Amino acid sequence: MLRLHGTVIALLALAQQGTHPPYIKHEDHDPDGIGVFYMGREIAQVMGHEAADWLDRPEREAEEAPTMLVKSLKLQPGMNIADIGAGSGYLSFMMAKPVGPTGKVYAEDIQPEMLDIVKKKAASQGQRNVVPWLGTTTDPKLPAESIDLMILVDVYHEFDKPYEMVSNMVKALKPGARLVFVEYRKEDPDVPIKLVHKMSVAQVRKEMAIFPLTYKETIEILPRQHIIVFTKK
């Protein structure tokens, strides 16, 4: 614990100097990673749009309980939600119902092919409050202080520029808004996911400690994933 606290202090000092934690390349690395390490972990390869069907697989409810996840968020009518790395929009459409017609779900992704899938789903379902939103690897391109809740489901570990991306994500949050990470539990060897696609609570907290965020809680109700919640200071 003391070692982690000292690391966070050192990283905060870097941030105050306008310098972010370094990205370090290693030739010897996990074949499922990109060979770039950030704050002690290897960044994972991005899942391409070719695997979109896996996101919509019928087994997903039984394996990951996304209905329980959405319920835990306690969404309210009129909320503006950002689903970062939304992929095929699987979760975006689930969240669209509780926020209602006065709310909005930005289905953000960096792959236009994924957003094409979201557009087709929205048209076929007559869903008007799910908005396909093209971001970049460093910026979700969302309006400043416009978002009530931002959620990242099994995606943060794939960011190749996590410092820049989170910096801009935080700017898009309203003061007091929630930032929620859903990540496969690295602490559990029985979770059948490749190692670089899993994250521990300690690692997520360490990486968020350099931003104007307050750790709120970790909700452990899902079969395979942590729900790690922060709020914007």
Coordinates of C-alpha atoms in Angstrom, one line a residue:
M1 CA 0.0 0.0 0.0
L2 CA 2.8 2.4 0.9
R3 CA 4.6 1.6 -2.4
L4 CA 1.4 2.3 -4.4
H5 CA 0.8 5.6 -2.5
G6 CA 4.4 6.7 -3.3
T7 CA 3.9 5.8 -7.0
V8 CA 0.7 7.9 -7.2
I9 CA 2.4 10.9 -5.6
A10 CA 5.2 10.7 -8.2
L11 CA 2.7 10.5 -11.0
L12 CA 0.7 13.4 -9.6
A13 CA 3.9 15.4 -9.6
L14 CA 4.4 14.5 -13.3
A15 CA 0.9 15.6 -14.1
Q16 CA 1.4 18.9 -12.3
Q17 CA 4.5 19.5 -14.5
G18 CA 2.4 18.9 -17.6
T19 CA 4.1 15.5 -18.2
H20 CA 2.1 12.3 -18.4
P21 CA 3.3 8.8 -17.4
P22 CA 5.5 7.4 -20.2
Y23 CA 4.6 4.9 -22.8
I24 CA 7.4 2.3 -22.8
K25 CA 8.0 -0.1 -25.7
H26 CA 9.3 -3.7 -25.2
E27 CA 10.2 -6.1 -27.9
D28 CA 9.4 -9.1 -25.6
H29 CA 5.7 -8.9 -24.9
D30 CA 2.4 -10.7 -24.8
P31 CA 1.3 -11.7 -28.3
D32 CA -2.2 -10.3 -27.6
G33 CA -0.7 -6.9 -26.6
I34 CA 0.9 -4.1 -28.7
G35 CA 4.2 -4.1 -27.0
V36 CA 3.6 -0.7 -25.3
F37 CA 3.4 -0.5 -21.5
Y38 CA 1.7 2.2 -19.4
M39 CA 1.9 2.5 -15.7
G40 CA 3.1 -1.1 -15.4
R41 CA 0.7 -2.9 -17.7
E42 CA 0.8 -3.8 -21.4
I43 CA -1.8 -2.2 -23.6
A44 CA -4.0 -4.8 -25.4
Q45 CA -4.7 -5.1 -29.1
V46 CA -8.0 -3.5 -30.3
M47 CA -10.9 -5.8 -31.2
G48 CA -11.8 -4.9 -34.8
H49 CA -15.2 -4.5 -36.3
E50 CA -14.9 -7.9 -37.9
A51 CA -15.7 -9.4 -34.4
A52 CA -18.9 -7.3 -33.9
D53 CA -21.0 -10.5 -33.9
W54 CA -19.2 -11.6 -30.7
L55 CA -20.5 -8.5 -29.0
D56 CA -24.1 -9.4 -29.9
R57 CA -23.7 -13.1 -29.1
P58 CA -26.8 -14.8 -27.5
E59 CA -24.7 -16.1 -24.7
R60 CA -23.6 -12.7 -23.5
E61 CA -26.5 -12.3 -21.0
A62 CA -25.7 -15.6 -19.3
E63 CA -21.9 -15.0 -19.3
E64 CA -21.8 -11.3 -18.3
A65 CA -25.2 -10.3 -17.1
P66 CA -25.4 -6.9 -18.9
T67 CA -29.1 -6.5 -17.7
M68 CA -27.8 -6.5 -14.1
L69 CA -25.0 -4.1 -15.1
V70 CA -27.5 -1.5 -16.6
K71 CA -29.8 -1.9 -13.5
S72 CA -26.8 -1.2 -11.2
L73 CA -26.2 2.2 -13.0
K74 CA -29.5 3.5 -11.7
L75 CA -30.2 5.5 -14.9
Q76 CA -32.8 8.2 -14.8
P77 CA -35.0 9.8 -17.6
G78 CA -33.3 12.7 -19.3
M79 CA -29.7 11.7 -18.6
N80 CA -27.0 12.1 -21.2
I81 CA -24.9 8.9 -21.3
A82 CA -21.6 8.2 -23.2
D83 CA -20.9 4.6 -24.1
I84 CA -17.2 4.9 -24.9
G85 CA -16.0 2.2 -27.3
A86 CA -19.6 1.2 -27.9
G87 CA -18.8 -1.2 -30.7
S88 CA -22.0 -2.6 -32.1
G89 CA -24.1 -0.6 -29.6
Y90 CA -25.1 -3.6 -27.6
L91 CA -25.1 -1.7 -24.3
S92 CA -26.1 1.6 -25.8
F93 CA -29.5 0.3 -26.8
M94 CA -30.0 -1.3 -23.4
M95 CA -29.4 2.1 -21.7
A96 CA -31.6 4.0 -24.2
K97 CA -34.8 2.8 -22.6
P98 CA -34.2 4.0 -19.0
V99 CA -33.0 7.4 -20.1
G100 CA -36.1 7.8 -22.2
P101 CA -36.9 10.2 -25.1
T102 CA -35.6 13.2 -23.2
G103 CA -32.2 11.5 -22.6
K104 CA -29.5 10.6 -25.0
V105 CA -26.9 7.8 -25.4
Y106 CA -23.8 8.7 -27.4
A107 CA -22.6 5.4 -28.9
E108 CA -18.9 6.5 -29.3
D109 CA -16.4 4.5 -31.2
I110 CA -13.3 5.1 -33.4
Q111 CA -14.3 2.6 -36.0
P112 CA -16.8 3.9 -38.6
E113 CA -17.8 0.3 -39.4
M114 CA -19.0 -0.2 -35.9
L115 CA -21.0 3.1 -36.1
D116 CA -22.6 1.9 -39.3
I117 CA -23.9 -1.1 -37.4
V118 CA -25.3 1.2 -34.7
K119 CA -27.0 3.3 -37.4
K120 CA -28.7 0.3 -38.9
K121 CA -29.9 -0.9 -35.5
A122 CA -31.3 2.5 -34.6
A123 CA -33.1 2.7 -37.9
S124 CA -34.6 -0.8 -37.7
Q125 CA -35.7 -0.3 -34.1
G126 CA -36.9 3.3 -34.6
Q127 CA -34.6 4.3 -31.7
R128 CA -33.9 8.1 -31.9
N129 CA -32.0 8.6 -28.6
V130 CA -29.0 6.5 -29.5
V131 CA -26.5 8.8 -31.3
P132 CA -23.6 7.2 -33.3
W133 CA -20.5 9.3 -32.4
L134 CA -17.1 9.1 -34.0
G135 CA -14.2 9.8 -31.7
T136 CA -10.4 9.3 -32.1
T137 CA -7.8 7.4 -30.1
T138 CA -7.1 10.5 -28.0
D139 CA -10.4 12.2 -27.8
P140 CA -14.1 11.1 -27.8
K141 CA -15.0 14.5 -29.2
L142 CA -17.9 15.1 -26.9
P143 CA -19.0 18.6 -25.8
A144 CA -17.5 19.9 -22.6
E145 CA -19.4 19.2 -19.4
S146 CA -22.2 17.5 -21.2
I147 CA -22.2 14.0 -19.9
D148 CA -24.0 12.7 -16.7
L149 CA -22.5 9.2 -16.9
M150 CA -19.7 7.8 -19.0
I151 CA -19.2 4.0 -19.2
L152 CA -16.4 1.9 -20.8
V153 CA -17.2 -1.8 -21.1
D154 CA -14.1 -4.0 -21.7
V155 CA -12.5 -1.2 -23.7
Y156 CA -10.2 0.9 -21.6
H157 CA -7.4 -1.6 -21.6
E158 CA -7.2 -1.3 -25.4
F159 CA -6.6 2.5 -25.5
D160 CA -3.2 3.1 -27.1
K161 CA -3.2 6.7 -25.6
P162 CA -4.9 6.2 -22.3
Y163 CA -3.6 9.4 -20.7
E164 CA -4.8 11.6 -23.5
M165 CA -8.1 9.8 -23.9
V166 CA -9.0 10.0 -20.2
S167 CA -8.0 13.6 -20.0
N168 CA -10.5 14.5 -22.8
M169 CA -13.1 12.1 -21.4
V170 CA -13.0 13.9 -18.0
K171 CA -13.5 17.3 -19.8
A172 CA -16.8 15.9 -21.2
L173 CA -18.1 15.0 -17.8
K174 CA -20.3 17.3 -15.8
P175 CA -19.0 18.1 -12.3
G176 CA -20.1 15.2 -10.1
A177 CA -20.8 13.0 -13.0
R178 CA -19.8 9.3 -12.9
L179 CA -17.1 7.5 -14.9
V180 CA -17.6 3.8 -14.9
F181 CA -15.1 1.1 -15.9
V182 CA -16.3 -2.5 -16.5
E183 CA -13.3 -4.7 -16.8
Y184 CA -12.8 -8.5 -16.7
R185 CA -11.3 -9.4 -13.3
K186 CA -7.6 -9.9 -13.5
E187 CA -7.6 -11.1 -9.9
D188 CA -9.6 -14.2 -11.0
P189 CA -7.7 -16.8 -13.0
D190 CA -11.0 -18.6 -13.7
V191 CA -12.3 -15.7 -15.9
P192 CA -11.8 -17.2 -19.4
I193 CA -10.3 -14.0 -21.0
K194 CA -6.8 -13.3 -22.3
L195 CA -4.6 -11.8 -19.6
V196 CA -3.9 -8.4 -21.3
H197 CA -7.7 -8.0 -21.7
K198 CA -8.2 -8.2 -18.0
M199 CA -7.6 -5.5 -15.3
S200 CA -7.4 -5.4 -11.6
V201 CA -9.2 -2.8 -9.4
A202 CA -5.8 -1.7 -8.1
Q203 CA -4.5 -1.0 -11.6
V204 CA -7.6 1.0 -12.6
R205 CA -7.5 3.1 -9.5
K206 CA -3.7 3.8 -9.9
E207 CA -4.3 5.0 -13.5
M208 CA -7.2 7.2 -12.5
A209 CA -5.5 8.7 -9.5
I210 CA -3.7 11.4 -11.6
F211 CA -7.0 12.8 -12.9
P212 CA -9.6 15.0 -11.1
L213 CA -11.6 12.0 -10.1
T214 CA -12.8 10.5 -6.8
Y215 CA -13.0 6.8 -6.4
K216 CA -16.5 5.9 -5.3
E217 CA -16.9 2.1 -5.2
T218 CA -16.4 -1.2 -6.9
I219 CA -19.6 -3.2 -7.5
E220 CA -19.0 -6.9 -7.6
I221 CA -22.3 -8.4 -8.9
L222 CA -21.3 -9.6 -12.3
P223 CA -20.1 -13.1 -13.1
R224 CA -16.8 -12.0 -14.7
Q225 CA -16.3 -8.2 -14.5
H226 CA -15.7 -5.5 -12.0
I227 CA -17.8 -2.3 -12.1
I228 CA -15.4 0.4 -10.9
V229 CA -17.0 3.8 -10.3
F230 CA -15.4 7.2 -10.1
T231 CA -17.0 10.7 -9.9
K232 CA -15.6 13.9 -11.3
K233 CA -14.4 16.4 -8.7

